Structures are given as C-alpha cells and as structure tokens.
C-alpha cells in the first residue's frame, strides 16, 4: 500500500507528461488534435486560465471566498458556503481534492474506453480518499 | 495518401507509401505495424522497455501529431507509463 506522497507524485508526473506531450504534438503539427484542454487537471488549476505568469505569484495562490450575498439565498446557506469555501481554498484542500478525480479526466482525455476509465477512476478515487483520510488521522500508510 | 511527414522520394517514404497502398490499406495501420515491429525487435534483443521508451517517444509523438485520433490512446498510455517510470525512479525512494 502506498502513501499519499506517492499518489500526489504519480498524478502530478502524469499531468506534466501529458501537458508536455500535448505541447509537443501541437508544436509538430498545429492542426493536431487537442486531448488535454480541460482545466480540471492539477497543473492547469495551479495556473490561471492555463497560462503561467511568474510576475504575479499571488494570483496562483489559493484565494478566499468570504462574501455573503444579502439579496439571494439565505443567511444560513450563504454563511455555510463562505465558511466551506474559505476552508477549501485558503488551506489548499481544494487543490489536493483535485488529485482524487484527476486520473478520470486524464484517461477520458486520451480517449480510452468508458468502462476502463470508470474502473481505473473509481479505484483511484476510493484508494486516494482512504489515503487522505488516513493522512489526516496521522497514519503513515 | 496524405502528404504528411513522408518524403515519398526517400527509401522509408517509399516503403511506408507502398505498404499503405498495397499491404495494410491505411496509413494508420502501417504506422501501427511500424510501432509493433520496433517493439518486437527490441523484445528479440532483450532490450529493456525503459531503454526502448527513449527511442519510442519521438516516434509516438509524431504519430500522435499526424494521426491523432488513432494514436491518442496508445500514445497517452505510453506517456502515462513514462510518467510513472519517472515518478518511481526519481521521486519515490
């Protein structure tokens, strides 16, 4: 059984190789098919709109969502949403949770059969969710 | 025959064009056959697949660039294999 670091490294490396492969085939043939255009992958969600801009790194950090709408919704759900988004985004958990569904998006992007994508994606989701819960509880494996 | 990266006056270009027209019937199948031949030759000489992947990267990238719909899954699985290889050897001790 692996640990959480292994899962993160594997997903990020797969993401990096697919992005490099996509840019390589687009460089070879500009009319080549795009398979990694979505923004649901960890590396694309790290950058803003798929482009990296090193001049302002504050844009890449997780932002907080603390506004409460006074005209729509109600005070309970709005407060709950604001608190939940603050925890998810300011602590970076939202970014880590993207690891859970990343292989599903990768395998769909390279046009593998749906059944195969479902099996691998669900297996990865369950195992990584267990690893995240175990990590939060303080376990090592 | 689409005029892609095949130089039809060269030897390899003639082989690919003739094979596509007379043997396999389509360029995709010819390129796939080429890929299989490279892998089989490597298996015959017991070349490790890690080493073979270095030679296969440009081949598969060009196949993906020009026959994208057909080679996307093969090339994608190959890139995922490379990524797991790099993650295993470089980052996970």
GROMACS .gro file of C-alpha atoms in nm, chain A residues 6 9-10 13-14 17-18 21 24-25 28-29 32-33 35 107 109-112, chain B residues 61-62 64-66 68-69 72-73 76-77 79-80 82-84 86-87 91-92:
model
   40
    6UNK     CA    1   0.325   0.855  -0.389
    9UNK     CA    2   0.379   1.245  -0.726
   10UNK     CA    3   0.230   0.995  -0.971
   13UNK     CA    4   0.402   1.349  -1.314
   14UNK     CA    5   0.128   1.205  -1.535
   17UNK     CA    6   0.395   1.436  -1.915
   18UNK     CA    7   0.054   1.474  -2.076
   21UNK     CA    8   0.308   1.561  -2.490
   24UNK     CA    9   0.495   1.866  -2.833
   25UNK     CA   10   0.238   1.736  -3.079
   28UNK     CA   11   0.498   1.941  -3.452
   29UNK     CA   12   0.161   1.983  -3.618
   32UNK     CA   13  -0.306   1.813  -3.424
   33UNK     CA   14  -0.588   1.703  -3.201
   35UNK     CA   15  -0.654   1.599  -2.582
  107UNK     CA   16  -0.799   0.879  -1.912
  109UNK     CA   17  -0.883   1.295  -2.235
  110UNK     CA   18  -0.677   1.031  -2.413
  111UNK     CA   19  -0.999   0.866  -2.532
  112UNK     CA   20  -0.978   0.531  -2.359
  202UNK     CA   21   0.476   1.187  -3.058
  203UNK     CA   22   0.493   1.221  -3.436
  205UNK     CA   23   0.008   1.134  -3.231
  206UNK     CA   24   0.065   1.465  -3.408
  207UNK     CA   25  -0.036   1.342  -3.751
  209UNK     CA   26  -0.404   1.190  -3.355
  210UNK     CA   27  -0.744   1.025  -3.336
  213UNK     CA   28  -0.412   0.919  -2.898
  214UNK     CA   29  -0.494   0.629  -2.668
  217UNK     CA   30  -0.146   0.856  -2.395
  218UNK     CA   31  -0.098   0.522  -2.224
  220UNK     CA   32   0.307   0.884  -2.176
  221UNK     CA   33   0.138   0.767  -1.855
  223UNK     CA   34   0.673   0.714  -1.884
  224UNK     CA   35   0.535   0.940  -1.611
  225UNK     CA   36   0.502   0.651  -1.364
  227UNK     CA   37   0.996   0.886  -1.387
  228UNK     CA   38   0.795   0.920  -1.066
  232UNK     CA   39   1.086   1.084  -0.665
  233UNK     CA   40   0.995   0.767  -0.479
   0.00000   0.00000   0.00000
